[in-house]
Every structure is written in structure tokens, then in C-alpha cells.
PDB file of N, CA and C in Angstrom:
ATOM      1  N   GLU A 242     -27.003 -56.071 -40.318  1.00  0.00           N
ATOM      2  CA  GLU A 242     -28.197 -55.908 -39.525  1.00  0.00           C
ATOM      3  C   GLU A 242     -27.977 -54.883 -38.416  1.00  0.00           C
ATOM      4  N   TYR A 243     -26.745 -54.797 -37.911  1.00  0.00           N
ATOM      5  CA  TYR A 243     -26.436 -53.818 -36.870  1.00  0.00           C
ATOM      6  C   TYR A 243     -26.675 -52.405 -37.382  1.00  0.00           C
ATOM      7  N   GLU A 244     -26.303 -52.165 -38.612  1.00  0.00           N
ATOM      8  CA  GLU A 244     -26.450 -50.827 -39.186  1.00  0.00           C
ATOM      9  C   GLU A 244     -27.915 -50.423 -39.338  1.00  0.00           C
ATOM     10  N   LYS A 245     -28.817 -51.395 -39.435  1.00  0.00           N
ATOM     11  CA  LYS A 245     -30.254 -51.102 -39.533  1.00  0.00           C
ATOM     12  C   LYS A 245     -30.867 -50.771 -38.176  1.00  0.00           C
ATOM     13  N   GLY A 246     -30.144 -51.127 -37.109  1.00  0.00           N
ATOM     14  CA  GLY A 246     -30.635 -50.832 -35.759  1.00  0.00           C
ATOM     15  C   GLY A 246     -31.933 -51.547 -35.446  1.00  0.00           C
ATOM     16  N   ASP A 247     -32.842 -50.851 -34.759  1.00  0.00           N
ATOM     17  CA  ASP A 247     -34.098 -51.497 -34.363  1.00  0.00           C
ATOM     18  C   ASP A 247     -35.073 -51.675 -35.525  1.00  0.00           C
ATOM     19  N   GLN A 248     -34.694 -51.226 -36.724  1.00  0.00           N
ATOM     20  CA  GLN A 248     -35.503 -51.455 -37.918  1.00  0.00           C
ATOM     21  C   GLN A 248     -35.243 -52.841 -38.527  1.00  0.00           C
ATOM     22  N   SER A 249     -34.201 -53.501 -38.057  1.00  0.00           N
ATOM     23  CA  SER A 249     -33.880 -54.833 -38.555  1.00  0.00           C
ATOM     24  C   SER A 249     -34.876 -55.844 -38.005  1.00  0.00           C
ATOM     25  N   PRO A 250     -35.310 -56.794 -38.836  1.00  0.00           N
ATOM     26  CA  PRO A 250     -36.213 -57.836 -38.327  1.00  0.00           C
ATOM     27  C   PRO A 250     -35.510 -58.745 -37.307  1.00  0.00           C
ATOM     28  N   TYR A 251     -34.179 -58.728 -37.283  1.00  0.00           N
ATOM     29  CA  TYR A 251     -33.410 -59.550 -36.356  1.00  0.00           C
ATOM     30  C   TYR A 251     -33.060 -58.819 -35.068  1.00  0.00           C
ATOM     31  N   PHE A 252     -33.488 -57.579 -34.928  1.00  0.00           N
ATOM     32  CA  PHE A 252     -33.126 -56.782 -33.759  1.00  0.00           C
ATOM     33  C   PHE A 252     -33.484 -57.459 -32.436  1.00  0.00           C
ATOM     34  N   PRO A 253     -34.701 -57.972 -32.262  1.00  0.00           N
ATOM     35  CA  PRO A 253     -35.025 -58.610 -30.974  1.00  0.00           C
ATOM     36  C   PRO A 253     -34.101 -59.791 -30.655  1.00  0.00           C
ATOM     37  N   TRP A 254     -33.784 -60.575 -31.657  1.00  0.00           N
ATOM     38  CA  TRP A 254     -32.900 -61.729 -31.469  1.00  0.00           C
ATOM     39  C   TRP A 254     -31.493 -61.263 -31.103  1.00  0.00           C
ATOM     40  N   LEU A 255     -30.965 -60.309 -31.857  1.00  0.00           N
ATOM     41  CA  LEU A 255     -29.623 -59.800 -31.582  1.00  0.00           C
ATOM     42  C   LEU A 255     -29.565 -59.097 -30.230  1.00  0.00           C
ATOM     43  N   ASN A 256     -30.590 -58.358 -29.903  1.00  0.00           N
ATOM     44  CA  ASN A 256     -30.623 -57.613 -28.660  1.00  0.00           C
ATOM     45  C   ASN A 256     -30.700 -58.536 -27.438  1.00  0.00           C
ATOM     46  N   ALA A 257     -31.216 -59.739 -27.623  1.00  0.00           N
ATOM     47  CA  ALA A 257     -31.348 -60.691 -26.523  1.00  0.00           C
ATOM     48  C   ALA A 257     -30.071 -61.499 -26.288  1.00  0.00           C
ATOM     49  N   MET A 258     -29.106 -61.351 -27.154  1.00  0.00           N
ATOM     50  CA  MET A 258     -27.875 -62.136 -27.029  1.00  0.00           C
ATOM     51  C   MET A 258     -26.972 -61.580 -25.935  1.00  0.00           C
ATOM     52  N   PRO A 259     -26.151 -62.448 -25.353  1.00  0.00           N
ATOM     53  CA  PRO A 259     -25.221 -61.963 -24.320  1.00  0.00           C
ATOM     54  C   PRO A 259     -24.210 -60.989 -24.911  1.00  0.00           C
ATOM     55  N   ARG A 260     -23.737 -60.080 -24.097  1.00  0.00           N
ATOM     56  CA  ARG A 260     -22.743 -59.099 -24.530  1.00  0.00           C
ATOM     57  C   ARG A 260     -21.344 -59.468 -24.053  1.00  0.00           C
ATOM     58  N   ARG A 261     -21.257 -60.441 -23.176  1.00  0.00           N
ATOM     59  CA  ARG A 261     -19.963 -60.851 -22.637  1.00  0.00           C
ATOM     60  C   ARG A 261     -19.781 -62.342 -22.893  1.00  0.00           C
ATOM     61  N   TYR A 262     -18.623 -62.682 -23.443  1.00  0.00           N
ATOM     62  CA  TYR A 262     -18.290 -64.073 -23.715  1.00  0.00           C
ATOM     63  C   TYR A 262     -16.976 -64.404 -23.019  1.00  0.00           C
ATOM     64  N   TYR A 263     -16.827 -65.641 -22.620  1.00  0.00           N
ATOM     65  CA  TYR A 263     -15.617 -66.075 -21.937  1.00  0.00           C
ATOM     66  C   TYR A 263     -14.934 -67.143 -22.780  1.00  0.00           C
ATOM     67  N   ASN A 264     -14.190 -66.691 -23.765  1.00  0.00           N
ATOM     68  CA  ASN A 264     -13.439 -67.598 -24.625  1.00  0.00           C
ATOM     69  C   ASN A 264     -12.126 -66.924 -25.022  1.00  0.00           C
ATOM     70  N   GLY A 265     -11.373 -67.561 -25.886  1.00  0.00           N
ATOM     71  CA  GLY A 265     -10.071 -67.040 -26.283  1.00  0.00           C
ATOM     72  C   GLY A 265     -10.107 -65.648 -26.876  1.00  0.00           C
ATOM     73  N   VAL A 266     -11.190 -65.303 -27.522  1.00  0.00           N
ATOM     74  CA  VAL A 266     -11.328 -63.979 -28.134  1.00  0.00           C
ATOM     75  C   VAL A 266     -11.379 -62.894 -27.066  1.00  0.00           C
ATOM     76  N   SER A 267     -11.973 -63.198 -25.952  1.00  0.00           N
ATOM     77  CA  SER A 267     -12.173 -62.211 -24.892  1.00  0.00           C
ATOM     78  C   SER A 267     -11.028 -62.161 -23.875  1.00  0.00           C
ATOM     79  N   MET A 268     -10.076 -63.064 -23.996  1.00  0.00           N
ATOM     80  CA  MET A 268      -9.005 -63.141 -23.007  1.00  0.00           C
ATOM     81  C   MET A 268      -7.872 -62.162 -23.296  1.00  0.00           C
ATOM     82  N   THR A 269      -7.178 -61.808 -22.233  1.00  0.00           N
ATOM     83  CA  THR A 269      -5.951 -61.022 -22.363  1.00  0.00           C
ATOM     84  C   THR A 269      -4.779 -61.993 -22.414  1.00  0.00           C
ATOM     85  N   TYR A 270      -3.613 -61.481 -22.721  1.00  0.00           N
ATOM     86  CA  TYR A 270      -2.438 -62.360 -22.756  1.00  0.00           C
ATOM     87  C   TYR A 270      -2.104 -62.873 -21.358  1.00  0.00           C
ATOM     88  N   ALA A 271      -2.416 -62.104 -20.335  1.00  0.00           N
ATOM     89  CA  ALA A 271      -2.211 -62.573 -18.963  1.00  0.00           C
ATOM     90  C   ALA A 271      -3.120 -63.774 -18.673  1.00  0.00           C
ATOM     91  N   CYS A 272      -4.318 -63.769 -19.232  1.00  0.00           N
ATOM     92  CA  CYS A 272      -5.236 -64.910 -19.052  1.00  0.00           C
ATOM     93  C   CYS A 272      -4.642 -66.174 -19.661  1.00  0.00           C
ATOM     94  N   PHE A 273      -4.042 -66.063 -20.844  1.00  0.00           N
ATOM     95  CA  PHE A 273      -3.456 -67.232 -21.489  1.00  0.00           C
ATOM     96  C   PHE A 273      -2.372 -67.849 -20.611  1.00  0.00           C
ATOM     97  N   ASP A 274      -1.610 -67.009 -19.926  1.00  0.00           N
ATOM     98  CA  ASP A 274      -0.529 -67.495 -19.070  1.00  0.00           C
ATOM     99  C   ASP A 274      -1.054 -68.277 -17.864  1.00  0.00           C
ATOM    100  N   CYS A 275      -2.281 -68.014 -17.461  1.00  0.00           N
ATOM    101  CA  CYS A 275      -2.860 -68.684 -16.292  1.00  0.00           C
ATOM    102  C   CYS A 275      -3.493 -70.032 -16.635  1.00  0.00           C
ATOM    103  N   LEU A 276      -3.684 -70.296 -17.900  1.00  0.00           N
ATOM    104  CA  LEU A 276      -4.345 -71.533 -18.321  1.00  0.00           C
ATOM    105  C   LEU A 276      -3.354 -72.680 -18.438  1.00  0.00           C
ATOM    106  N   PRO A 277      -3.844 -73.921 -18.324  1.00  0.00           N
ATOM    107  CA  PRO A 277      -2.981 -75.068 -18.631  1.00  0.00           C
ATOM    108  C   PRO A 277      -2.528 -74.983 -20.086  1.00  0.00           C
ATOM    109  N   PRO A 278      -1.368 -75.535 -20.425  1.00  0.00           N
ATOM    110  CA  PRO A 278      -0.790 -75.363 -21.767  1.00  0.00           C
ATOM    111  C   PRO A 278      -1.719 -75.712 -22.938  1.00  0.00           C
ATOM    112  N   TYR A 279      -2.404 -76.834 -22.855  1.00  0.00           N
ATOM    113  CA  TYR A 279      -3.269 -77.239 -23.975  1.00  0.00           C
ATOM    114  C   TYR A 279      -4.434 -76.264 -24.158  1.00  0.00           C
ATOM    115  N   VAL A 280      -5.069 -75.895 -23.062  1.00  0.00           N
ATOM    116  CA  VAL A 280      -6.197 -74.960 -23.123  1.00  0.00           C
ATOM    117  C   VAL A 280      -5.716 -73.596 -23.608  1.00  0.00           C
ATOM    118  N   SER A 281      -4.539 -73.192 -23.164  1.00  0.00           N
ATOM    119  CA  SER A 281      -3.967 -71.924 -23.608  1.00  0.00           C
ATOM    120  C   SER A 281      -3.749 -71.929 -25.120  1.00  0.00           C
ATOM    121  N   ARG A 282      -3.206 -73.030 -25.650  1.00  0.00           N
ATOM    122  CA  ARG A 282      -2.992 -73.146 -27.097  1.00  0.00           C
ATOM    123  C   ARG A 282      -4.303 -73.053 -27.862  1.00  0.00           C
ATOM    124  N   LEU A 283      -5.332 -73.752 -27.390  1.00  0.00           N
ATOM    125  CA  LEU A 283      -6.636 -73.704 -28.059  1.00  0.00           C
ATOM    126  C   LEU A 283      -7.221 -72.295 -28.020  1.00  0.00           C
ATOM    127  N   SER A 284      -7.091 -71.637 -26.894  1.00  0.00           N
ATOM    128  CA  SER A 284      -7.620 -70.276 -26.747  1.00  0.00           C
ATOM    129  C   SER A 284      -6.879 -69.297 -27.650  1.00  0.00           C
ATOM    130  N   LYS A 285      -5.576 -69.461 -27.746  1.00  0.00           N
ATOM    131  CA  LYS A 285      -4.784 -68.588 -28.630  1.00  0.00           C
ATOM    132  C   LYS A 285      -5.166 -68.805 -30.092  1.00  0.00           C
ATOM    133  N   LYS A 286      -5.421 -70.065 -30.461  1.00  0.00           N
ATOM    134  CA  LYS A 286      -5.856 -70.355 -31.839  1.00  0.00           C
ATOM    135  C   LYS A 286      -7.182 -69.663 -32.134  1.00  0.00           C
ATOM    136  N   GLU A 287      -8.089 -69.690 -31.162  1.00  0.00           N
ATOM    137  CA  GLU A 287      -9.380 -69.032 -31.351  1.00  0.00           C
ATOM    138  C   GLU A 287      -9.186 -67.530 -31.529  1.00  0.00           C
ATOM    139  N   ARG A 288      -8.294 -66.954 -30.764  1.00  0.00           N
ATOM    140  CA  ARG A 288      -8.005 -65.529 -30.881  1.00  0.00           C
ATOM    141  C   ARG A 288      -7.409 -65.201 -32.254  1.00  0.00           C
ATOM    142  N   GLU A 289      -6.547 -66.072 -32.762  1.00  0.00           N
ATOM    143  CA  GLU A 289      -5.964 -65.868 -34.092  1.00  0.00           C
ATOM    144  C   GLU A 289      -7.040 -65.936 -35.182  1.00  0.00           C
ATOM    145  N   ARG A 290      -7.983 -66.881 -35.050  1.00  0.00           N
ATOM    146  CA  ARG A 290      -9.082 -66.958 -36.029  1.00  0.00           C
ATOM    147  C   ARG A 290      -9.931 -65.686 -35.997  1.00  0.00           C
ATOM    148  N   TYR A 291     -10.141 -65.161 -34.810  1.00  0.00           N
ATOM    149  CA  TYR A 291     -10.876 -63.905 -34.682  1.00  0.00           C
ATOM    150  C   TYR A 291     -10.136 -62.759 -35.388  1.00  0.00           C
ATOM    151  N   LYS A 292      -8.820 -62.696 -35.205  1.00  0.00           N
ATOM    152  CA  LYS A 292      -8.032 -61.634 -35.846  1.00  0.00           C
ATOM    153  C   LYS A 292      -8.122 -61.727 -37.371  1.00  0.00           C
ATOM    154  N   VAL A 293      -8.089 -62.943 -37.902  1.00  0.00           N
ATOM    155  CA  VAL A 293      -8.233 -63.128 -39.348  1.00  0.00           C
ATOM    156  C   VAL A 293      -9.602 -62.632 -39.807  1.00  0.00           C
ATOM    157  N   CYS A 294     -10.633 -63.001 -39.074  1.00  0.00           N
ATOM    158  CA  CYS A 294     -11.991 -62.556 -39.403  1.00  0.00           C
ATOM    159  C   CYS A 294     -12.085 -61.034 -39.353  1.00  0.00           C
ATOM    160  N   ARG A 295     -11.519 -60.420 -38.322  1.00  0.00           N
ATOM    161  CA  ARG A 295     -11.549 -58.962 -38.177  1.00  0.00           C
ATOM    162  C   ARG A 295     -10.832 -58.291 -39.346  1.00  0.00           C
ATOM    163  N   ASP A 296      -9.679 -58.841 -39.746  1.00  0.00           N
ATOM    164  CA  ASP A 296      -8.931 -58.272 -40.867  1.00  0.00           C
ATOM    165  C   ASP A 296      -9.705 -58.378 -42.173  1.00  0.00           C
ATOM    166  N   ILE A 297     -10.376 -59.500 -42.374  1.00  0.00           N
ATOM    167  CA  ILE A 297     -11.184 -59.679 -43.590  1.00  0.00           C
ATOM    168  C   ILE A 297     -12.335 -58.683 -43.610  1.00  0.00           C
ATOM    169  N   LEU A 298     -13.000 -58.503 -42.471  1.00  0.00           N
ATOM    170  CA  LEU A 298     -14.104 -57.536 -42.404  1.00  0.00           C
ATOM    171  C   LEU A 298     -13.632 -56.119 -42.715  1.00  0.00           C
ATOM    172  N   GLN A 299     -12.447 -55.759 -42.258  1.00  0.00           N
ATOM    173  CA  GLN A 299     -11.932 -54.420 -42.505  1.00  0.00           C
ATOM    174  C   GLN A 299     -11.591 -54.201 -43.979  1.00  0.00           C
ATOM    175  N   ARG A 300     -11.216 -55.263 -44.666  1.00  0.00           N
ATOM    176  CA  ARG A 300     -10.884 -55.148 -46.097  1.00  0.00           C
ATOM    177  C   ARG A 300     -12.115 -55.223 -46.991  1.00  0.00           C
ATOM    178  N   ALA A 301     -13.161 -55.874 -46.500  1.00  0.00           N
ATOM    179  CA  ALA A 301     -14.380 -56.037 -47.304  1.00  0.00           C
ATOM    180  C   ALA A 301     -15.113 -54.703 -47.393  1.00  0.00           C
ATOM    181  N   SER A 302     -15.707 -54.460 -48.522  1.00  0.00           N
ATOM    182  CA  SER A 302     -16.437 -53.197 -48.717  1.00  0.00           C
ATOM    183  C   SER A 302     -17.937 -53.374 -48.479  1.00  0.00           C
ATOM    184  N   LEU A 303     -18.323 -54.457 -47.841  1.00  0.00           N
ATOM    185  CA  LEU A 303     -19.738 -54.730 -47.616  1.00  0.00           C
ATOM    186  C   LEU A 303     -20.324 -53.907 -46.476  1.00  0.00           C
ATOM    187  N   LEU A 304     -19.485 -53.513 -45.524  1.00  0.00           N
ATOM    188  CA  LEU A 304     -19.956 -52.834 -44.323  1.00  0.00           C
ATOM    189  C   LEU A 304     -19.382 -51.423 -44.242  1.00  0.00           C
ATOM    190  N   ASP A 305     -20.057 -50.583 -43.500  1.00  0.00           N
ATOM    191  CA  ASP A 305     -19.597 -49.229 -43.256  1.00  0.00           C
ATOM    192  C   ASP A 305     -18.291 -49.265 -42.463  1.00  0.00           C
ATOM    193  N   ASP A 306     -17.386 -48.326 -42.733  1.00  0.00           N
ATOM    194  CA  ASP A 306     -16.103 -48.283 -42.036  1.00  0.00           C
ATOM    195  C   ASP A 306     -16.278 -48.118 -40.527  1.00  0.00           C
ATOM    196  N   ALA A 307     -17.266 -47.358 -40.113  1.00  0.00           N
ATOM    197  CA  ALA A 307     -17.507 -47.158 -38.678  1.00  0.00           C
ATOM    198  C   ALA A 307     -17.906 -48.477 -38.010  1.00  0.00           C
ATOM    199  N   THR A 308     -18.599 -49.322 -38.730  1.00  0.00           N
ATOM    200  CA  THR A 308     -19.016 -50.615 -38.190  1.00  0.00           C
ATOM    201  C   THR A 308     -17.811 -51.528 -38.015  1.00  0.00           C
ATOM    202  N   THR A 309     -16.971 -51.620 -39.033  1.00  0.00           N
ATOM    203  CA  THR A 309     -15.819 -52.518 -38.949  1.00  0.00           C
ATOM    204  C   THR A 309     -14.736 -51.975 -38.020  1.00  0.00           C
ATOM    205  N   ALA A 310     -14.730 -50.689 -37.752  1.00  0.00           N
ATOM    206  CA  ALA A 310     -13.743 -50.108 -36.842  1.00  0.00           C
ATOM    207  C   ALA A 310     -14.136 -50.298 -35.379  1.00  0.00           C
ATOM    208  N   ASN A 311     -15.376 -50.638 -35.125  1.00  0.00           N
ATOM    209  CA  ASN A 311     -15.867 -50.838 -33.763  1.00  0.00           C
ATOM    210  C   ASN A 311     -15.426 -52.225 -33.283  1.00  0.00           C
ATOM    211  N   LYS A 312     -14.334 -52.283 -32.522  1.00  0.00           N
ATOM    212  CA  LYS A 312     -13.754 -53.566 -32.112  1.00  0.00           C
ATOM    213  C   LYS A 312     -14.699 -54.393 -31.252  1.00  0.00           C
ATOM    214  N   GLU A 313     -15.422 -53.742 -30.356  1.00  0.00           N
ATOM    215  CA  GLU A 313     -16.349 -54.479 -29.494  1.00  0.00           C
ATOM    216  C   GLU A 313     -17.499 -55.079 -30.301  1.00  0.00           C
ATOM    217  N   LEU A 314     -17.963 -54.359 -31.301  1.00  0.00           N
ATOM    218  CA  LEU A 314     -19.032 -54.865 -32.163  1.00  0.00           C
ATOM    219  C   LEU A 314     -18.551 -56.056 -32.981  1.00  0.00           C
ATOM    220  N   VAL A 315     -17.361 -55.953 -33.547  1.00  0.00           N
ATOM    221  CA  VAL A 315     -16.807 -57.057 -34.339  1.00  0.00           C
ATOM    222  C   VAL A 315     -16.600 -58.277 -33.445  1.00  0.00           C
ATOM    223  N   LYS A 316     -16.130 -58.060 -32.231  1.00  0.00           N
ATOM    224  CA  LYS A 316     -15.937 -59.162 -31.285  1.00  0.00           C
ATOM    225  C   LYS A 316     -17.286 -59.807 -30.939  1.00  0.00           C
ATOM    226  N   PHE A 317     -18.308 -58.978 -30.739  1.00  0.00           N
ATOM    227  CA  PHE A 317     -19.651 -59.494 -30.454  1.00  0.00           C
ATOM    228  C   PHE A 317     -20.162 -60.328 -31.634  1.00  0.00           C
ATOM    229  N   ALA A 318     -20.022 -59.813 -32.841  1.00  0.00           N
ATOM    230  CA  ALA A 318     -20.501 -60.524 -34.025  1.00  0.00           C
ATOM    231  C   ALA A 318     -19.767 -61.854 -34.203  1.00  0.00           C
ATOM    232  N   TYR A 319     -18.462 -61.838 -34.009  1.00  0.00           N
ATOM    233  CA  TYR A 319     -17.684 -63.067 -34.133  1.00  0.00           C
ATOM    234  C   TYR A 319     -18.147 -64.095 -33.106  1.00  0.00           C
ATOM    235  N   ASN A 320     -18.268 -63.661 -31.853  1.00  0.00           N
ATOM    236  CA  ASN A 320     -18.692 -64.581 -30.795  1.00  0.00           C
ATOM    237  C   ASN A 320     -20.113 -65.082 -31.010  1.00  0.00           C
ATOM    238  N   ALA A 321     -20.987 -64.218 -31.499  1.00  0.00           N
ATOM    239  CA  ALA A 321     -22.364 -64.647 -31.770  1.00  0.00           C
ATOM    240  C   ALA A 321     -22.373 -65.738 -32.838  1.00  0.00           C
ATOM    241  N   ALA A 322     -21.614 -65.535 -33.894  1.00  0.00           N
ATOM    242  CA  ALA A 322     -21.546 -66.538 -34.960  1.00  0.00           C
ATOM    243  C   ALA A 322     -20.869 -67.810 -34.461  1.00  0.00           C
ATOM    244  N   LEU A 323     -19.824 -67.656 -33.665  1.00  0.00           N
ATOM    245  CA  LEU A 323     -19.086 -68.808 -33.160  1.00  0.00           C
ATOM    246  C   LEU A 323     -19.942 -69.665 -32.230  1.00  0.00           C
ATOM    247  N   THR A 324     -20.689 -69.038 -31.359  1.00  0.00           N
ATOM    248  CA  THR A 324     -21.444 -69.789 -30.363  1.00  0.00           C
ATOM    249  C   THR A 324     -22.837 -70.178 -30.818  1.00  0.00           C
ATOM    250  N   ARG A 325     -23.344 -69.602 -31.891  1.00  0.00           N
ATOM    251  CA  ARG A 325     -24.707 -69.890 -32.331  1.00  0.00           C
ATOM    252  C   ARG A 325     -24.787 -70.640 -33.656  1.00  0.00           C
ATOM    253  N   SER A 326     -23.647 -70.989 -34.228  1.00  0.00           N
ATOM    254  CA  SER A 326     -23.674 -71.665 -35.527  1.00  0.00           C
ATOM    255  C   SER A 326     -23.607 -73.179 -35.353  1.00  0.00           C
ATOM    256  N   THR A 327     -24.108 -73.867 -36.343  1.00  0.00           N
ATOM    257  CA  THR A 327     -24.045 -75.323 -36.374  1.00  0.00           C
ATOM    258  C   THR A 327     -23.525 -75.750 -37.737  1.00  0.00           C
ATOM    259  N   VAL A 328     -22.918 -76.909 -37.785  1.00  0.00           N
ATOM    260  CA  VAL A 328     -22.387 -77.427 -39.039  1.00  0.00           C
ATOM    261  C   VAL A 328     -23.530 -78.030 -39.841  1.00  0.00           C
ATOM    262  N   VAL A 329     -23.632 -77.627 -41.093  1.00  0.00           N
ATOM    263  CA  VAL A 329     -24.645 -78.146 -42.005  1.00  0.00           C
ATOM    264  C   VAL A 329     -23.901 -78.786 -43.156  1.00  0.00           C
ATOM    265  N   GLY A 330     -24.222 -80.018 -43.441  1.00  0.00           N
ATOM    266  CA  GLY A 330     -23.487 -80.720 -44.498  1.00  0.00           C
ATOM    267  C   GLY A 330     -22.101 -81.077 -44.014  1.00  0.00           C
ATOM    268  N   THR A 331     -21.118 -80.879 -44.880  1.00  0.00           N
ATOM    269  CA  THR A 331     -19.770 -81.283 -44.513  1.00  0.00           C
ATOM    270  C   THR A 331     -18.955 -80.157 -43.893  1.00  0.00           C
ATOM    271  N   ARG A 332     -19.137 -78.895 -44.353  1.00  0.00           N
ATOM    272  CA  ARG A 332     -18.276 -77.827 -43.843  1.00  0.00           C
ATOM    273  C   ARG A 332     -18.981 -76.506 -43.618  1.00  0.00           C
ATOM    274  N   GLU A 333     -20.189 -76.366 -44.056  1.00  0.00           N
ATOM    275  CA  GLU A 333     -20.875 -75.070 -43.988  1.00  0.00           C
ATOM    276  C   GLU A 333     -21.445 -74.819 -42.590  1.00  0.00           C
ATOM    277  N   LEU A 334     -21.261 -73.593 -42.103  1.00  0.00           N
ATOM    278  CA  LEU A 334     -21.817 -73.211 -40.810  1.00  0.00           C
ATOM    279  C   LEU A 334     -23.014 -72.310 -41.037  1.00  0.00           C
ATOM    280  N   ARG A 335     -24.076 -72.513 -40.286  1.00  0.00           N
ATOM    281  CA  ARG A 335     -25.268 -71.673 -40.368  1.00  0.00           C
ATOM    282  C   ARG A 335     -25.704 -71.278 -38.977  1.00  0.00           C
ATOM    283  N   ILE A 336     -26.234 -70.092 -38.895  1.00  0.00           N
ATOM    284  CA  ILE A 336     -26.777 -69.607 -37.617  1.00  0.00           C
ATOM    285  C   ILE A 336     -28.258 -69.884 -37.584  1.00  0.00           C
TER     286      ILE A 336
END
């Protein structure tokens, strides 16, 4: 939908979303050191899940290379899905 720009029917919804998130994906390694141990571990796990997602997107041929190379865009998409999805059924997530 990002590649369609303002021609996408989802543009108003996507454009209204926050651009800054405060979670493990957005933290630096110095931030992890400042957190209590348990919270730091959870935040690091979230960052690792993001890295896996980013690697999968880069290998998939579904998106343009310029889109998957844009780290801030991939981070935004991951955070949007992470914070806006709900569990449906036993394991499926939907936005």
C-alpha cells in the first residue's frame, strides 16, 4: 500500500498513524542497558522479532527493493502491525 501512495484506499488510515513508537524495536543498545533486566530481555526479544521480519521482507519478492531497503519504513510497518493487530482464532493476527 505504501508503494501506491495517496492512490491507496488505505492512505488516510496509514497517514493518520503515529510515526514514532517507544518499544524494543525503536530502542538503542544503550536504552536496553538502562532498563530493568526483565524488561530489557522482553525489549531485546521484540527487537529480534523485528530483525527476522525485516530479513524475510528483504528476501521476499513481493515488494520493490527500494521499499524493503527503507529501514524507517519497515520499522513503521512492523510497529503498525504490532500495535494494531488482534488475535483472531487461536494464532492468526489481523489488523
